[in-house]
mmCIF file of C-alpha atoms and ligand atoms in Angstrom:
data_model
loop_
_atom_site.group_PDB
_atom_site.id
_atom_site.type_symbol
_atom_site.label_atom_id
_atom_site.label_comp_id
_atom_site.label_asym_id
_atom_site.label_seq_id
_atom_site.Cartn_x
_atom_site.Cartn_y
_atom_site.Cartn_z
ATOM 1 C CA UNK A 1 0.000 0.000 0.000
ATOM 2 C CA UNK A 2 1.198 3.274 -0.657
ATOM 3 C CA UNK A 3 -0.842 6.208 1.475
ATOM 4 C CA UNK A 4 -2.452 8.957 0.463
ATOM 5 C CA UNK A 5 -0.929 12.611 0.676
ATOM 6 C CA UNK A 6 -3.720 14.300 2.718
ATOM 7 C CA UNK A 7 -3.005 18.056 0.946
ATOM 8 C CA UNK A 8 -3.591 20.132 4.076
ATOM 9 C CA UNK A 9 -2.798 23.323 2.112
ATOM 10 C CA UNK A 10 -5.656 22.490 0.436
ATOM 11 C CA UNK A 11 -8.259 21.820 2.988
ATOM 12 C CA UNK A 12 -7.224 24.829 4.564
ATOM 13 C CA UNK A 13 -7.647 26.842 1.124
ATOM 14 C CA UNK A 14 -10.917 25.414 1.342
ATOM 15 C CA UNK A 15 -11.947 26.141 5.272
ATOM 16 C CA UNK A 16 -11.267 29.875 4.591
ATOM 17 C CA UNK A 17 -12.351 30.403 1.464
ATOM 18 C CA UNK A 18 -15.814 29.104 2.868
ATOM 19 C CA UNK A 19 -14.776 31.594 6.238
ATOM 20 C CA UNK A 20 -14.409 34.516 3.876
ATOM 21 C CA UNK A 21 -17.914 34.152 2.412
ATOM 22 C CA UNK A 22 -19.404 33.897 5.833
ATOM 23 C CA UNK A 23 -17.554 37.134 6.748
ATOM 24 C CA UNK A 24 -18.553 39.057 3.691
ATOM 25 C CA UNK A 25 -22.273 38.490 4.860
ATOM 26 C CA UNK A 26 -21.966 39.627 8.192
ATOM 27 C CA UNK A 27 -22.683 43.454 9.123
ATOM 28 C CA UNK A 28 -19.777 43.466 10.553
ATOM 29 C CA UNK A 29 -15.975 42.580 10.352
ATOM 30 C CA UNK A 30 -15.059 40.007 13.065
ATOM 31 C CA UNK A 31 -12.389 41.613 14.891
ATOM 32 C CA UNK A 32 -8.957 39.416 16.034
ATOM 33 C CA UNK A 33 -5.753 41.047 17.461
ATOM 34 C CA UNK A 34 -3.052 38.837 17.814
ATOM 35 C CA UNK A 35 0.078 39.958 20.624
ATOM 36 C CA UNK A 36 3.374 39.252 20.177
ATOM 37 C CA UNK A 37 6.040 40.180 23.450
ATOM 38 C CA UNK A 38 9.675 40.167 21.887
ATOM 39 C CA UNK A 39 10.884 39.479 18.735
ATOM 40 C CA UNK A 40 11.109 35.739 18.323
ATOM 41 C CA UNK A 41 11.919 34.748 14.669
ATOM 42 C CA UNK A 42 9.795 31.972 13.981
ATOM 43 C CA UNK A 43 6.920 34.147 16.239
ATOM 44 C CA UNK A 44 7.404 36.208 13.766
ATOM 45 C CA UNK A 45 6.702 33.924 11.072
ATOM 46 C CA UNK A 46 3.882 32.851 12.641
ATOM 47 C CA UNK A 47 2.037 36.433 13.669
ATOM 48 C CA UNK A 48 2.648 37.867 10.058
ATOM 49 C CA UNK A 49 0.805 34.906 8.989
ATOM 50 C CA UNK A 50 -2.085 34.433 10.593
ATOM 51 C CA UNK A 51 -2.233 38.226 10.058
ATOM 52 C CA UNK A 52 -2.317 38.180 6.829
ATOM 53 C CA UNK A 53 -4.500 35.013 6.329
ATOM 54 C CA UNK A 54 -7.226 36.902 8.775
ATOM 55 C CA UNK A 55 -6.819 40.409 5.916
ATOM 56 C CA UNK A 56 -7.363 38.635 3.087
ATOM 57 C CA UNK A 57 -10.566 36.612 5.036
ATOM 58 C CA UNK A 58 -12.445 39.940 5.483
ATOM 59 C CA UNK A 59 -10.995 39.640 9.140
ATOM 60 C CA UNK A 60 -10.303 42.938 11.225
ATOM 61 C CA UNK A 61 -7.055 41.691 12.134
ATOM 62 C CA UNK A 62 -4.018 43.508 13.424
ATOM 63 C CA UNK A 63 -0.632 43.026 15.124
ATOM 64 C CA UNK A 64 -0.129 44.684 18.732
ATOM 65 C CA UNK A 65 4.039 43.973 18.890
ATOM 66 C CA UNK A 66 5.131 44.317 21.840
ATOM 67 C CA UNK A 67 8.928 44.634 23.326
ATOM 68 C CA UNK A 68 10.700 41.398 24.962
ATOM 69 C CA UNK A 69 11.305 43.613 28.416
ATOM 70 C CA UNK A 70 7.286 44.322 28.090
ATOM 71 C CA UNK A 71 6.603 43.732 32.175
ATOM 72 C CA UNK A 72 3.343 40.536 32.959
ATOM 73 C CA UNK A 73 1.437 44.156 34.367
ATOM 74 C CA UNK A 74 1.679 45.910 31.527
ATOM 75 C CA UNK A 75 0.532 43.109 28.650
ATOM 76 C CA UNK A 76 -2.171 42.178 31.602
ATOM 77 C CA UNK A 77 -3.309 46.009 31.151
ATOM 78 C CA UNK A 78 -3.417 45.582 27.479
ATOM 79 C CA UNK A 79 -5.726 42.470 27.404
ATOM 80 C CA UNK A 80 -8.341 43.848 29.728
ATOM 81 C CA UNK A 81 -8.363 46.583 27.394
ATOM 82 C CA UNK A 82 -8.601 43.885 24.578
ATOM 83 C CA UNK A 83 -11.392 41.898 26.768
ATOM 84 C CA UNK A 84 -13.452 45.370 27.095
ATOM 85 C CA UNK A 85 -13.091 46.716 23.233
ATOM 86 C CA UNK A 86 -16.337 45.621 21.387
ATOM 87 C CA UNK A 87 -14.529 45.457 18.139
ATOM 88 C CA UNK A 88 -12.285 42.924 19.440
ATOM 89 C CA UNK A 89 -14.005 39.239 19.488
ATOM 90 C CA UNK A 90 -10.959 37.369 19.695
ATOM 91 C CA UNK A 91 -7.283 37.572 21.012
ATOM 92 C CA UNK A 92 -4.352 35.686 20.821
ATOM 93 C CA UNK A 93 -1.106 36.168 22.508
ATOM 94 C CA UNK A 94 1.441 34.299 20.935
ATOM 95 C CA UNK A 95 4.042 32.010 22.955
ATOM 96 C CA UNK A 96 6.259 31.430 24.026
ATOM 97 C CA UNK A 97 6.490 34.778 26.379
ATOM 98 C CA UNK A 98 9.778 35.761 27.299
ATOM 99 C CA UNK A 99 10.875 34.927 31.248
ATOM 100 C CA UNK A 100 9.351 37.873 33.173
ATOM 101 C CA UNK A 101 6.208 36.915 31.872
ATOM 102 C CA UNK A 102 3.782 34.010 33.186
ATOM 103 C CA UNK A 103 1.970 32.992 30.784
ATOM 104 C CA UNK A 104 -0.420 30.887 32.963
ATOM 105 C CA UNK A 105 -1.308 34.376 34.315
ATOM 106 C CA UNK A 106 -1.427 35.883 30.844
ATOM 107 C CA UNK A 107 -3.824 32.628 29.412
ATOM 108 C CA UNK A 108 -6.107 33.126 31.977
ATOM 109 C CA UNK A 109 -6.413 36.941 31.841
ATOM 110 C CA UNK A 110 -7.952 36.326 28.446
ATOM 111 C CA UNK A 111 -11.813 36.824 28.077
ATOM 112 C CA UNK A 112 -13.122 33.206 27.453
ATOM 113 C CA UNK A 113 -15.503 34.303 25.254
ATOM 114 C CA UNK A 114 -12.358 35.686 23.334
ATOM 115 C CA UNK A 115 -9.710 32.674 23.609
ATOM 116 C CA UNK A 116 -9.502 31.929 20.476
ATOM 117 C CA UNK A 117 -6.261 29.867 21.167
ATOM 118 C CA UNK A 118 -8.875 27.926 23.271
ATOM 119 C CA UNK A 119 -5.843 27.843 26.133
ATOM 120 C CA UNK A 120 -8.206 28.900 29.143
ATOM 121 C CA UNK A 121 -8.706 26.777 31.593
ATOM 122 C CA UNK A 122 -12.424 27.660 31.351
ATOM 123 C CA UNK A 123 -12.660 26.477 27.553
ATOM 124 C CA UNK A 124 -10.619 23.216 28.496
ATOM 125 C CA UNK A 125 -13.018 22.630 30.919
ATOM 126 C CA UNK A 126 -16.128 23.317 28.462
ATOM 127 C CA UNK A 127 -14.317 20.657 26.173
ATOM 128 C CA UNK A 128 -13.371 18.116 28.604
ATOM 129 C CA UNK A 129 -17.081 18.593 30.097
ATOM 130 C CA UNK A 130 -18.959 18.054 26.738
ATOM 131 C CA UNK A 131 -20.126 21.808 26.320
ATOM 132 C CA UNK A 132 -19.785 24.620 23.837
ATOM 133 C CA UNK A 133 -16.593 26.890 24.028
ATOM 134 C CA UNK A 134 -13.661 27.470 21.854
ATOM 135 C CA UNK A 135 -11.545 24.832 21.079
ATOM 136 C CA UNK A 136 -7.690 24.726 20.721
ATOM 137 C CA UNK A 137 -6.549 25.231 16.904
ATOM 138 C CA UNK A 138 -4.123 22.671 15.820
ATOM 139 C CA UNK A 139 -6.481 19.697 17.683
ATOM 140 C CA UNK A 140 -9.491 21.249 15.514
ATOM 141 C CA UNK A 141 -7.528 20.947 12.208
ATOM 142 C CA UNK A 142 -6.171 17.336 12.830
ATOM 143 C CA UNK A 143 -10.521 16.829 13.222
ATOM 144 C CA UNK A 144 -11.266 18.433 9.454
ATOM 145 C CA UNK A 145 -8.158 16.397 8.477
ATOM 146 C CA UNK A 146 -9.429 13.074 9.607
ATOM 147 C CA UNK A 147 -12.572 13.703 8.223
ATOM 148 C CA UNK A 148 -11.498 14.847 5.254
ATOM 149 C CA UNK A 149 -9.095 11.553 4.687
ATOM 150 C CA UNK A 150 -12.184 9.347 5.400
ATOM 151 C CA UNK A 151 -11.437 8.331 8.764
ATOM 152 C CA UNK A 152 -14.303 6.243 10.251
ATOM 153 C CA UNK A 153 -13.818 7.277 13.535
ATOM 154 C CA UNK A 154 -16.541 6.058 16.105
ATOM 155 C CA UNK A 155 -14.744 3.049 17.823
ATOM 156 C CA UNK A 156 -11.685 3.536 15.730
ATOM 157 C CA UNK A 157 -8.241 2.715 18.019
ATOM 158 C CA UNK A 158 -7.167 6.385 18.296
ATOM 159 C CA UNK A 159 -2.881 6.812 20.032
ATOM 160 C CA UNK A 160 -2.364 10.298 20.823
ATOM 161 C CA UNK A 161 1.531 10.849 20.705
ATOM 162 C CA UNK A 162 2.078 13.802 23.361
ATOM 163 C CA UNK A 163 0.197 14.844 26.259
ATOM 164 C CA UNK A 164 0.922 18.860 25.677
ATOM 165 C CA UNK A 165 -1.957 21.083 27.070
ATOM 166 C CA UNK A 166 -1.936 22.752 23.472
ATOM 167 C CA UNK A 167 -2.249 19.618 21.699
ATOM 168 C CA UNK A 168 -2.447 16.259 23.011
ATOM 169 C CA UNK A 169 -4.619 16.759 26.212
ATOM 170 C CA UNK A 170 -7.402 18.969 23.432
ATOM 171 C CA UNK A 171 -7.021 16.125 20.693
ATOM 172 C CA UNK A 172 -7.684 13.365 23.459
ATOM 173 C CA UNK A 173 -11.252 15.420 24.577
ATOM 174 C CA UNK A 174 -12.267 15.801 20.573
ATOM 175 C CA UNK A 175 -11.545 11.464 19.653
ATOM 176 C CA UNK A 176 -13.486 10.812 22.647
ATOM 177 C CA UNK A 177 -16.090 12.952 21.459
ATOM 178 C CA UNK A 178 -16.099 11.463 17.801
ATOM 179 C CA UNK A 179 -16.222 8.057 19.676
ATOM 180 C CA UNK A 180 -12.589 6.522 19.540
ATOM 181 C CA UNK A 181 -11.166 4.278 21.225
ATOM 182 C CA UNK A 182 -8.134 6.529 22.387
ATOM 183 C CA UNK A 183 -4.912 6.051 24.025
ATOM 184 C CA UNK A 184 -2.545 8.729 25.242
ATOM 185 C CA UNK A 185 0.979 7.567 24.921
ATOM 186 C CA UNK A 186 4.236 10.011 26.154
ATOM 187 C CA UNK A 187 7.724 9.898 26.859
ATOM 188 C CA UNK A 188 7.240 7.825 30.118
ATOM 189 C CA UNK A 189 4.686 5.572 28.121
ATOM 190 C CA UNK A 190 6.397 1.626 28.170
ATOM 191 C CA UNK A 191 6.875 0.238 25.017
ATOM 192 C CA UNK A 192 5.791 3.423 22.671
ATOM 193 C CA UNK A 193 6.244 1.146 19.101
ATOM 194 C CA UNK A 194 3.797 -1.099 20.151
ATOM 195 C CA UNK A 195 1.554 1.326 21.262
ATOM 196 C CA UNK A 196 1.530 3.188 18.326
ATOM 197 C CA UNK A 197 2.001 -0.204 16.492
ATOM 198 C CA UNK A 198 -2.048 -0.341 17.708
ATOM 199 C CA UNK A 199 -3.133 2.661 16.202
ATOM 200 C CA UNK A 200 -5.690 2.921 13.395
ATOM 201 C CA UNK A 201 -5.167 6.571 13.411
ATOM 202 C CA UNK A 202 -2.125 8.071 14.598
ATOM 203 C CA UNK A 203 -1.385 11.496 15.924
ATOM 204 C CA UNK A 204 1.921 12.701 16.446
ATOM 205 C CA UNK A 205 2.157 15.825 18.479
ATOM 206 C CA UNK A 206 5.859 15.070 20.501
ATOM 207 C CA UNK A 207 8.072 17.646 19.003
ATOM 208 C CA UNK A 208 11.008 15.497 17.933
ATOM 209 C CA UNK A 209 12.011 14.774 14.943
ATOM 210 C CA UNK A 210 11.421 11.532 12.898
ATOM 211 C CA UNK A 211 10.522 9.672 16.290
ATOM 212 C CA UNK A 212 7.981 7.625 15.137
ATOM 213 C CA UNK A 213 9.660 5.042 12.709
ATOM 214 C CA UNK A 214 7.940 3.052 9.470
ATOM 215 C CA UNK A 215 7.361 0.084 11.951
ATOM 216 C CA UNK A 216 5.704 1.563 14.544
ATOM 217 C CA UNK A 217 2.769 2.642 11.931
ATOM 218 C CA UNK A 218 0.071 -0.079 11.379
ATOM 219 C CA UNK A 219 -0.820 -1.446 8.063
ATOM 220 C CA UNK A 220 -3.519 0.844 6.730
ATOM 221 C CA UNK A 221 -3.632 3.776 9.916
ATOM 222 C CA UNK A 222 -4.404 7.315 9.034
ATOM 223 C CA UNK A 223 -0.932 9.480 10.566
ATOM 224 C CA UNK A 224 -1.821 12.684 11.347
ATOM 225 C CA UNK A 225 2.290 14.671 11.731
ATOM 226 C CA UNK A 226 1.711 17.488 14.086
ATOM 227 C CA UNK A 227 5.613 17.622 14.513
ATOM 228 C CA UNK A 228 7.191 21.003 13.132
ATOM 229 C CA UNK A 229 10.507 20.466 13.361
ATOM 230 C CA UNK A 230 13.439 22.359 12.062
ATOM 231 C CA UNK A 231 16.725 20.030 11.453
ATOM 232 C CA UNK A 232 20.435 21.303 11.505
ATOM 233 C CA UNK A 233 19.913 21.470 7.542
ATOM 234 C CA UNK A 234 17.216 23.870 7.986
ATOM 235 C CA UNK A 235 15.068 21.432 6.793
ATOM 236 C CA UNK A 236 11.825 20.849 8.239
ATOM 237 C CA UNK A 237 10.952 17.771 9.325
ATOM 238 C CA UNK A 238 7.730 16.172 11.315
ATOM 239 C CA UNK A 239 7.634 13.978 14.287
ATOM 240 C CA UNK A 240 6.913 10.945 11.638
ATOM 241 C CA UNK A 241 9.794 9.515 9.161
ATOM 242 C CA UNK A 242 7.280 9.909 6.519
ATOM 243 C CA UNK A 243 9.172 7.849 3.571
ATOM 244 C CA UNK A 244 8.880 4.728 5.554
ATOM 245 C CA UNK A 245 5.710 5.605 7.338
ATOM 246 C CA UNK A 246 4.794 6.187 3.332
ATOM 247 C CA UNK A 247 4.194 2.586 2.261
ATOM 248 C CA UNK A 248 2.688 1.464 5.351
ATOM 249 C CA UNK A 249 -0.122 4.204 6.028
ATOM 250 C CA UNK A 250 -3.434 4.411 4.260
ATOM 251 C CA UNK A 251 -3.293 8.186 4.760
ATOM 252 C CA UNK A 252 -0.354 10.699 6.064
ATOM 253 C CA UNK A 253 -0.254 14.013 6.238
ATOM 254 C CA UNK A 254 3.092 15.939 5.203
ATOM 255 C CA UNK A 255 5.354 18.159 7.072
ATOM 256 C CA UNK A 256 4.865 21.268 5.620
ATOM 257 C CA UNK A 257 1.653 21.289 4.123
ATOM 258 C CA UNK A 258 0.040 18.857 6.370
ATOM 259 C CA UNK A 259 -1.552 20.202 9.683
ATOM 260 C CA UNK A 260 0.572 23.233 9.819
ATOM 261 C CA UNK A 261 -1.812 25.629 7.655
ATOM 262 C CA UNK A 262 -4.868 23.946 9.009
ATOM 263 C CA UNK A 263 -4.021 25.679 12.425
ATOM 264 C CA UNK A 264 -4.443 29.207 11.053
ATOM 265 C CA UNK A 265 -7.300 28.278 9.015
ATOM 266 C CA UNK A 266 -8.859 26.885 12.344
ATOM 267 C CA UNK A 267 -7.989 29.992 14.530
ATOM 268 C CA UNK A 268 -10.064 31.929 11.889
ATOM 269 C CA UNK A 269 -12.835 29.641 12.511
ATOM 270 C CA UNK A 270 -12.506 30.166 16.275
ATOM 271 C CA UNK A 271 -12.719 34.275 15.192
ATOM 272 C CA UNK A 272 -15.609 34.057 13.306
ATOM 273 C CA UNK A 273 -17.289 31.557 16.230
ATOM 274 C CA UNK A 274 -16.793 33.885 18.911
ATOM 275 C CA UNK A 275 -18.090 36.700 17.051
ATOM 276 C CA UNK A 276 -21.332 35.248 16.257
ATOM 277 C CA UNK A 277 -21.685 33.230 19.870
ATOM 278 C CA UNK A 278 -20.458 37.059 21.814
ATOM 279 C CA UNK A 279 -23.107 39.439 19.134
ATOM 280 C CA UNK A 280 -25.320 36.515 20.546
ATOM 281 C CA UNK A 281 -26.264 35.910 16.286
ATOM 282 C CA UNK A 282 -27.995 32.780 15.267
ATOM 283 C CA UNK A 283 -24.761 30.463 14.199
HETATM 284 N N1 GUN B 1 2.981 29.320 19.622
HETATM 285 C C1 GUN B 1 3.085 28.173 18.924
HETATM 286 N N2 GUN B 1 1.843 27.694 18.629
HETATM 287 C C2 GUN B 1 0.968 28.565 19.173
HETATM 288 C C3 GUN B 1 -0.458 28.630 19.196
HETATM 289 O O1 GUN B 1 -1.183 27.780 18.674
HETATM 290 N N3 GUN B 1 -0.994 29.698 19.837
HETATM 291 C C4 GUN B 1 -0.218 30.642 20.434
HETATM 292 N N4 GUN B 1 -0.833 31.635 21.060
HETATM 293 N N5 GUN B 1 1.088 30.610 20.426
HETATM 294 C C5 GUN B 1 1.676 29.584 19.786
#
């Protein structure tokens, strides 16, 4: 078997071009501001973006760059100003923060209503408990992907690789919801190839590169790569050795092009939810 190449460029394309019409027939423009403390390169990257992804969506979107010796009182100032502005109806600060900054304090200063990350504890409990909130981007993208790539997922074997509060922990709360069978697996899990040896879908969400090997993927499992990983080339490489996962997998997603641009396709979604769910408009 060889798998298929589950074009997550594409889907996103898709998810926002479908966003962008919704926009256009609203009264309004749904308003995002997304804060970045310092000048981290690849935060960079990642601000200008979803930036510009929000612009061309018929977003109100703008950057609020902040500098790295920014002190926790002052960026707390700024999102209760944030939380109060009607035009705002969602807000993202990016991380990582630099050291003066908790960003346990900073997460939870957000609005709830407004976390479009979906990082408050608030919205992790609405997830965990089964109720409406805003969930976590990169989890919610690996869901349109599965879908997408066919995945039959009620009672499906389901191994979450990583137990990350941005990632793993969400994507655990959103199989059980779709009715998998799921199994969180980490670095002090025993015998991780078997593990994910059991998996009829496969998410990867550990952060190091390559980990997961061609034999630890089943005959036939759907690999979702939420690795981003930049090698000593420069190269970027996933958390899956996807030419020998290749020939093994029914369905794999690359690294780039995979989950990557479903995450900022996803935080739009999370915009445009919490603008309609806040202006309390029928959804
Ligand atoms: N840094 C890396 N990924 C993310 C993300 O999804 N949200 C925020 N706020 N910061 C990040």
């Amino acid at each position: 078997m060889t798998a298929t190449i589950i074009d997550g460029k594409a889907v996103a394309e898709r998810l926002r071009a479908g966003l962008a019409g919704r926009v256009a027939a609203l009264p309004f423009r749904p308003g995002l501001r997304v804060v970045r403390v310092g000048d981290d390169p690849a935060s960079g990257v990642y601000v200008r973006n979803k930036d510009r992804a929000a612009l061309a969506a018929g977003f109100d979107s703008a950057t609020i760059a902040l500098p790295a010796d920014t002190r926790e009182s002052d960026l707390l100032a700024l999102i209760a100003r944030l939380n109060a502005d009607p035009a705002v109806d969602g807000i993202l600060v990016q991380l990582p923060l630099p050291p003066q900054i908790r960003a346990d304090a900073v997460i939870e200063a957000v609005d709830p209503e407004k976390d479009v990350d979906g990082f408050h504890p608030v919205n992790a409990g609405r997830l965990a408990s089964r109720q409406p909130g805003l969930v976590p981007c990169t989890p919610k993208g690996v869901m349109h992907l599965l879908r997408e790539a066919g995945a039959r997922l009620p009672g499906a074997r389901a191994v979450v690789l990583g137990r990350s509060q941005i990632v793993g922990r969400p994507m655990l709360q959103l199989l059980l919801a779709a009715d998998c069978t799921v199994t969180v697996a980490h670095s002090r899990t025993r015998d991780l190839p078997g593990e994910c040896r059991r998996a009829e879908i496969l998410v990867a969400a550990v952060g190091q590169s390559e980990l997961v090997r061609g034999d630890w993927v089943a005959e036939g499992a759907i690999v979702i790569d939420v690795g981003i990983n930049r090698g000593p080339d420069g190269k970027l490489r996933g958390d899956v050795a996807f030419a020998e996962a290749l020939p093994r997998a029914a369905a794999i997603t690359p690294v780039p092009g995979g989950v990557g641009p479903m995450t900022i396709a996803c935080l739009l979604e999370n915009t445009l939810e919490a603008a309609i769910a806040r202006r309390r408009l029928p959804s």
